[in-house]
Amino acid sequence: METATERQDAKRAKTEHQAAEGAEPMAVDDAVQQKDAAPPEQQQQTGPSMRFLMTQYYKKLFPVQQMFKWLCYGNDSSHAAADGSFSSRRELCFTLEGDIFVRYQSYKSWTDLATDLARKVPSKIDIGPVYTHDPRQRAKYAKDFKPVQRELVIDIDMTDYDELRTCGSGGHICSRCWPFIAVAIQVLDTALREDFGFQHILWVYSGRRGVHCWVADEGARLLADDVRASVVGYLSVIRGVEGGMAKLGMGMVKHPALERAERLLRSAWRQHLLPEQCLLDEPQHYNALLQYIPDEELRSSLAAKWAKGGQGIVPGGNRRASAAAAAAGDSVSLSVRRWDELEKAVKEQASRLPSGKAAKALEKSLDDIIFAYSYPRLDVEVTKKMNHLLKAPFCVHPKTGKVCVPIDPEAAWDFDPDDVPTVQQLVQEINEQQQDAGASPQQQQAAGAEGWRGTSLEPYIAAFASSFLSPLAASSKAALNERAQAAAAEQRTQRADVSW
């Protein structure tokens, strides 16, 4: 049972969080209270209460050992260079029932964390930075208490595409608008690896309408705030939206990184975004896109021609079926055919212009459209600050019940947010397993630590361990070895100086 001291600490933590963030309650990423309702089937869980489901999830399914191992970076080992205080200086923030934030939690071992999760049953866990001292004792250190490292994080939210997508808005996400996210993962993952040399990158579905990226390389974790701001500035092209048009931060000559991105974007634009979103099918959508064409006469001519040509998919059929057929090469969607027509008309008009500068500007408008509609739209504030909280992987989203599972960036196009396991589904799966096996209560308790085995969650945890955690552990061990060797060399030097 929660003590009076714990209740007071929770209340104080909530106030401290709001003051620190300068926001209303729940102003932590991906947990802002939403005005838009979830779909009817997601508004509430049927059957057992959400608290009961979450209690079972934390006791039997949440991969607490793997998560703790990640966040320790080898410092939970007996290695001579391991920092025994590392894990106890990492902040975790719990959101409890009633939207109560309990900030500045820290743990010395995964068993301590597992015990607290089962006792407090948070609806959400946010990960913060590693501080100079144990965050639970922050008052003792005053000005000396500050963040010293934290993963470089990136947040992409589907609501930033609301003025573009035709399938929904707000909390809605589906396979038709997922291509916006898939191409964003492709572009950013490539840039992080090729331009910055980062290797340990984890992409995670947020559980509702977006994705988070965690860059765990030591060089990324130690970046100062101003450098983080520079990194996200480098990765950002869209500087805002004005008058229904994206403000693009690129000139007539593209940076090599943008040329590389353009190749990815063009492929996604024609194969996925145009046929899935039907961006040139209806007047309200193609008129918005045509705003990027600087030639008014050309804009008017195309809009008039398309208005006479009717709406919908050609050849017949619904949008979804036609998009699938276009992807299979069986037919071409109306939007793709109209894009081909637009490209041809722009190039022909550019060839007739007397000014080379005007011709280049007209042709560049085609690139502007592709970048405006398909280049990643980032929540830059999430990346800028080392002490920004972000929802932990393998949390359960409180609105949808979906688990925040990892995404393979190389298979981002195959990911379907509708196929993500829910907490209700997972608890049902482990109950059925135990019934089929006829396990005793003692056996059930013994198997509880890794109850996720054999469930729909297992492939995601296995991928997390093999593709992210294992390579990261090897890198962390190598870094600890280097520190141990450097410390030994320093000691030898000091002994030699004393002898001399």
XYZ file of C-alpha atoms in Angstrom, residues 38-485:
448
model
C -9.699 6.948 -30.039
C -11.778 4.695 -32.298
C -14.710 3.083 -30.439
C -12.944 -0.271 -30.215
C -9.975 1.436 -28.531
C -11.761 3.703 -26.088
C -11.878 1.016 -23.411
C -10.724 -2.504 -22.806
C -13.463 -5.081 -22.461
C -13.199 -7.792 -19.834
C -10.532 -7.342 -17.123
C -9.726 -3.821 -15.966
C -6.752 -2.023 -17.445
C -5.024 -1.977 -14.053
C -5.353 -5.762 -13.774
C -3.986 -6.174 -17.316
C -1.077 -3.833 -16.631
C -0.259 -5.650 -13.392
C -0.059 -8.916 -15.332
C 1.967 -7.219 -18.056
C 4.622 -5.907 -15.679
C 4.828 -9.185 -13.757
C 4.972 -11.544 -16.722
C 5.583 -9.762 -20.021
C 7.543 -6.532 -19.736
C 11.212 -7.267 -20.656
C 12.620 -5.551 -17.574
C 15.982 -7.369 -17.639
C 16.653 -6.444 -21.263
C 15.566 -2.838 -20.754
C 17.725 -2.427 -17.654
C 20.720 -3.970 -19.412
C 20.347 -1.484 -22.252
C 20.150 1.558 -19.989
C 23.224 0.459 -17.974
C 25.613 0.199 -20.955
C 27.709 -2.486 -19.270
C 27.903 -0.680 -15.945
C 25.787 -3.374 -14.279
C 28.671 -5.831 -14.730
C 31.690 -6.688 -12.565
C 34.037 -5.106 -15.111
C 36.913 -3.223 -13.480
C 35.970 -0.028 -15.306
C 32.230 -0.291 -14.661
C 30.579 2.651 -12.899
C 28.550 1.135 -10.079
C 26.524 4.326 -9.615
C 25.485 4.597 -13.270
C 22.062 2.947 -13.082
C 21.115 4.779 -9.876
C 21.793 8.108 -11.619
C 19.373 7.417 -14.489
C 15.950 9.039 -14.165
C 12.751 7.166 -14.876
C 9.387 8.902 -14.670
C 6.163 7.034 -13.930
C 2.695 8.220 -14.823
C 0.263 6.784 -12.280
C -3.525 6.664 -12.205
C -5.037 10.121 -12.079
C -2.320 11.573 -14.338
C 0.132 11.778 -11.437
C 3.773 12.123 -12.445
C 6.365 10.509 -10.232
C 9.635 11.900 -11.529
C 13.256 11.266 -10.525
C 12.922 7.547 -9.884
C 16.127 5.485 -10.091
C 17.134 1.873 -9.494
C 20.306 -0.037 -8.646
C 19.164 -3.336 -10.160
C 16.607 -4.742 -12.551
C 14.968 -6.621 -9.684
C 14.370 -3.353 -7.827
C 12.793 -1.900 -10.952
C 10.656 -5.002 -11.516
C 9.396 -4.861 -7.944
C 8.451 -1.195 -8.221
C 6.698 -1.675 -11.561
C 4.578 -4.490 -10.137
C 3.763 -2.388 -7.067
C 3.028 0.987 -8.685
C 1.687 -0.267 -12.040
C 2.428 2.915 -14.029
C 0.300 3.593 -17.079
C 3.432 4.933 -18.761
C 7.197 5.017 -18.227
C 9.330 7.876 -19.510
C 13.106 7.690 -19.722
C 15.194 10.683 -18.724
C 18.935 11.395 -18.597
C 21.767 10.147 -16.431
C 22.569 12.858 -13.871
C 25.643 13.742 -11.877
C 23.971 12.246 -8.799
C 21.108 9.972 -7.825
C 17.982 11.973 -8.828
C 16.242 10.868 -5.641
C 18.827 12.901 -3.727
C 18.796 15.929 -6.022
C 17.916 18.377 -3.229
C 21.183 17.549 -1.490
C 23.309 18.628 -4.454
C 21.371 21.715 -5.640
C 23.248 23.408 -8.519
C 25.641 20.461 -8.877
C 22.717 18.275 -9.980
C 22.627 18.260 -13.790
C 22.266 15.824 -16.697
C 25.503 14.408 -18.082
C 24.355 11.974 -20.758
C 21.266 10.785 -22.559
C 20.446 9.037 -25.815
C 19.902 11.259 -28.851
C 16.163 10.943 -29.494
C 13.882 11.830 -32.393
C 10.082 11.979 -32.378
C 7.804 11.801 -35.428
C 4.095 12.342 -34.864
C 1.482 11.582 -37.503
C -0.517 14.676 -36.523
C 2.181 16.796 -38.189
C 0.967 15.333 -41.487
C -2.699 16.139 -40.918
C -2.898 18.790 -43.637
C -1.470 16.269 -46.126
C -3.063 12.906 -45.449
C -6.488 12.086 -46.800
C -7.316 9.020 -44.677
C -7.758 10.643 -41.261
C -6.356 13.041 -38.702
C -5.541 13.393 -35.019
C -4.895 10.065 -33.339
C -5.754 8.118 -36.496
C -3.085 5.938 -38.096
C -3.495 3.161 -40.650
C -1.673 1.306 -43.404
C -2.586 4.062 -45.889
C -0.796 6.831 -44.013
C 1.983 4.592 -42.627
C 4.127 5.296 -45.761
C 4.733 8.821 -44.398
C 6.382 7.182 -41.374
C 8.127 4.419 -43.323
C 9.937 6.795 -45.660
C 10.832 9.052 -42.709
C 12.503 6.083 -41.008
C 14.396 5.282 -44.211
C 15.660 8.834 -44.697
C 16.652 9.471 -41.078
C 18.184 6.070 -40.387
C 20.372 6.434 -43.472
C 21.451 9.949 -42.483
C 22.249 8.979 -38.884
C 24.397 6.071 -40.029
C 26.094 7.521 -43.107
C 26.467 11.186 -42.147
C 27.116 10.858 -38.404
C 28.521 7.338 -38.175
C 26.079 6.156 -35.517
C 25.530 2.405 -35.291
C 23.247 1.636 -32.355
C 19.873 2.994 -33.448
C 16.512 1.790 -32.147
C 13.227 2.658 -33.851
C 10.075 2.183 -31.780
C 6.377 2.469 -32.600
C 4.810 4.878 -30.094
C 1.715 2.700 -29.642
C -0.645 5.123 -31.319
C 0.286 7.624 -34.021
C 4.044 7.927 -34.412
C 7.556 6.596 -33.894
C 10.525 7.345 -31.667
C 14.200 6.943 -32.502
C 16.853 6.234 -29.851
C 20.526 6.666 -30.820
C 22.524 4.875 -28.138
C 26.135 5.302 -29.307
C 28.298 6.801 -26.569
C 29.167 9.735 -28.817
C 25.469 10.482 -29.231
C 24.715 10.142 -25.508
C 27.361 12.703 -24.584
C 26.247 15.402 -27.034
C 25.640 18.810 -25.442
C 22.288 20.527 -25.988
C 23.632 22.956 -28.588
C 25.080 20.080 -30.604
C 21.792 18.170 -30.383
C 20.052 21.252 -31.745
C 22.554 21.354 -34.611
C 21.980 17.675 -35.404
C 18.206 18.036 -35.580
C 18.665 21.243 -37.580
C 20.775 19.323 -40.083
C 18.108 16.625 -40.331
C 15.250 19.116 -40.733
C 14.144 20.539 -44.076
C 10.613 21.660 -43.277
C 10.772 24.859 -41.200
C 7.060 25.213 -40.602
C 3.844 25.648 -42.574
C 2.477 28.974 -43.787
C -0.600 29.537 -45.921
C -1.012 25.799 -46.375
C 2.491 25.426 -47.811
C 5.586 23.991 -46.159
C 8.515 26.348 -45.751
C 11.493 24.410 -47.076
C 15.055 25.013 -45.980
C 16.815 24.126 -49.211
C 18.128 26.198 -52.077
C 18.524 25.676 -55.802
C 21.576 23.431 -55.280
C 20.952 20.444 -53.038
C 23.294 19.219 -50.317
C 24.500 15.642 -51.038
C 22.391 14.421 -48.090
C 19.294 15.911 -49.696
C 20.167 14.359 -53.050
C 20.356 10.988 -51.319
C 17.071 11.660 -49.520
C 15.434 12.684 -52.787
C 16.111 9.278 -54.306
C 14.321 7.608 -51.402
C 11.493 10.135 -51.439
C 10.827 9.882 -55.180
C 10.475 6.120 -54.972
C 8.114 6.348 -51.984
C 6.176 9.190 -53.587
C 5.281 7.289 -56.728
C 4.985 3.756 -55.358
C 3.253 4.455 -52.050
C 2.153 7.972 -51.171
C 0.403 8.964 -54.385
C -1.603 5.733 -54.824
C -2.305 5.209 -51.104
C -3.264 8.785 -50.273
C -4.833 9.657 -53.659
C -3.306 13.113 -53.389
C -4.332 14.207 -56.891
C -7.780 12.644 -57.061
C -9.995 15.345 -55.613
C -10.032 19.151 -56.060
C -9.311 20.067 -52.433
C -6.182 17.912 -52.525
C -4.763 18.662 -55.976
C -5.442 22.400 -55.626
C -3.372 22.394 -52.414
C -0.520 20.591 -54.152
C -0.613 22.877 -57.192
C 0.123 25.881 -54.961
C 3.797 24.891 -55.133
C 3.856 25.500 -58.903
C 4.980 29.140 -59.397
C 3.398 29.453 -62.878
C -0.194 30.601 -62.330
C -1.271 29.876 -65.902
C -0.002 26.299 -65.640
C -1.720 25.795 -62.291
C -5.051 26.998 -63.637
C -4.770 24.945 -66.793
C -4.095 21.682 -64.956
C -6.765 22.307 -62.319
C -9.371 22.998 -65.009
C -8.388 19.910 -66.988
C -8.492 17.644 -63.939
C -11.842 19.075 -62.845
C -13.328 18.008 -66.169
C -11.753 14.585 -65.903
C -13.784 13.584 -62.851
C -12.614 12.167 -59.550
C -11.760 8.777 -58.165
C -9.569 5.977 -59.412
C -9.060 5.141 -63.078
C -9.618 2.331 -63.958
C -12.603 1.808 -61.650
C -12.637 0.446 -58.155
C -12.154 1.868 -54.714
C -9.072 3.740 -53.586
C -7.593 0.913 -51.554
C -8.010 -1.696 -54.267
C -6.610 0.582 -56.934
C -3.619 1.504 -54.771
C -2.850 -2.169 -54.223
C -3.209 -2.863 -57.927
C -0.900 0.028 -58.781
C 1.706 -1.284 -56.356
C 1.461 -4.697 -58.025
C 1.928 -3.136 -61.443
C -1.542 -4.086 -62.657
C -2.734 -0.544 -63.199
C -1.826 3.046 -62.466
C -3.805 5.107 -60.002
C -5.335 8.382 -61.088
C -3.000 10.332 -58.806
C 0.094 8.719 -60.340
C -1.131 9.411 -63.873
C -1.869 13.018 -62.982
C 1.578 13.383 -61.407
C 3.147 12.158 -64.647
C 1.057 14.711 -66.498
C 2.142 17.460 -64.080
C 5.838 16.587 -64.466
C 5.566 16.629 -68.248
C 3.702 19.946 -68.299
C 6.220 21.609 -65.959
C 9.213 20.485 -68.001
C 7.624 21.578 -71.272
C 6.727 24.981 -69.832
C 10.236 25.388 -68.387
C 11.772 24.732 -71.807
C 9.722 27.605 -73.256
C 10.738 30.195 -70.657
C 13.313 32.753 -71.829
C 14.952 33.037 -68.398
C 17.113 30.147 -67.244
C 16.556 31.155 -63.622
C 12.772 31.069 -64.003
C 12.982 27.712 -65.770
C 15.063 26.214 -62.929
C 12.665 27.596 -60.325
C 9.723 26.028 -62.158
C 11.427 22.631 -62.383
C 12.513 22.863 -58.758
C 8.866 23.169 -57.748
C 8.474 19.448 -58.503
C 11.196 18.661 -55.975
C 9.589 21.073 -53.528
C 6.317 19.165 -53.734
C 7.991 15.819 -53.058
C 9.977 17.176 -50.094
C 6.999 19.087 -48.681
C 4.801 16.000 -48.743
C 7.216 13.206 -47.909
C 10.330 14.484 -46.092
C 10.320 13.659 -42.332
C 8.517 16.164 -40.129
C 10.326 16.261 -36.790
C 9.317 17.507 -33.367
C 12.633 19.319 -32.956
C 12.070 20.282 -29.309
C 12.204 16.618 -28.298
C 15.735 16.273 -29.693
C 17.243 19.559 -28.518
C 17.430 18.990 -24.761
C 19.329 16.252 -22.950
C 16.809 16.252 -20.094
C 13.726 15.766 -22.288
C 11.612 12.800 -21.192
C 10.499 10.258 -23.781
C 8.289 7.199 -23.471
C 10.163 3.936 -22.965
C 10.061 1.089 -25.482
C 7.733 -1.776 -24.556
C 5.370 0.545 -22.675
C 1.664 0.058 -23.253
C -0.088 3.063 -24.754
C -2.896 3.968 -22.331
C -5.338 4.971 -25.093
C -4.907 2.039 -27.467
C -3.543 -0.748 -25.274
C -0.865 -1.360 -27.918
C 2.701 -2.167 -26.905
C 5.436 0.218 -28.071
C 7.365 -2.345 -30.099
C 10.650 -1.967 -32.015
C 10.618 -1.516 -35.787
C 13.241 -2.943 -38.127
C 14.208 0.080 -40.279
C 14.987 -2.199 -43.195
C 11.455 -3.603 -43.039
C 9.644 -0.376 -42.186
C 7.387 -0.699 -45.235
C 6.131 -4.053 -43.994
C 5.217 -2.808 -40.528
C 1.475 -2.511 -39.888
C 0.376 -0.574 -36.782
C -2.876 -2.552 -36.781
C -0.935 -5.791 -36.220
C 0.841 -4.611 -33.056
C -0.024 -6.780 -30.022
C -2.202 -5.269 -27.300
C -1.916 -5.854 -23.571
C -5.312 -7.555 -23.509
C -4.252 -9.933 -26.284
C -0.951 -10.758 -24.569
C -2.471 -11.460 -21.173
C -4.999 -13.739 -22.835
C -2.165 -15.556 -24.624
C -0.206 -16.265 -21.437
C -3.361 -17.400 -19.647
C -4.099 -19.838 -22.468
C -0.517 -21.114 -22.407
C -0.682 -21.820 -18.697
C -4.038 -23.556 -19.012
C -2.816 -25.705 -21.894
C 0.364 -26.634 -20.022
C -1.488 -27.305 -16.781
C 1.186 -25.373 -14.873
C 1.004 -25.156 -11.098
C 0.942 -21.710 -9.397
C 4.599 -22.213 -8.429
C 5.569 -23.019 -12.007
C 3.598 -20.053 -13.283
C 5.432 -17.749 -10.892
C 8.819 -19.171 -11.887
C 8.056 -18.615 -15.571
C 6.708 -15.136 -14.982
C 10.001 -13.274 -15.500
C 10.015 -14.228 -19.186
C 6.347 -14.934 -19.693
C 6.571 -13.195 -23.056
C 8.112 -16.321 -24.587
C 5.627 -17.978 -26.902
C 3.446 -14.868 -27.132
C 3.001 -12.309 -29.914
C 5.540 -10.133 -28.099
C 8.400 -12.623 -28.404
C 9.501 -11.711 -31.976
C 9.808 -8.047 -30.988
C 11.846 -8.752 -27.838
C 14.024 -11.231 -29.732
C 14.701 -8.630 -32.436
C 15.444 -5.997 -29.779
C 17.973 -8.341 -28.147
C 19.701 -9.573 -31.304
C 19.696 -6.491 -33.520
C 20.140 -3.752 -30.922
C 21.061 -4.996 -27.447
C 23.767 -7.548 -28.340
C 25.790 -5.270 -30.655
C 25.421 -2.454 -28.131
C 26.643 -4.700 -25.281
C 29.718 -5.633 -27.298
C 30.421 -1.970 -28.009
C 29.929 -1.049 -24.337
C 32.309 -3.803 -23.229
C 34.940 -2.601 -25.700
C 34.585 0.943 -24.304
C 34.997 -0.348 -20.742
C 38.106 -2.285 -21.801
C 39.597 0.871 -23.267
C 38.929 2.758 -20.051
C 40.482 0.011 -17.961
C 43.581 -0.017 -20.153
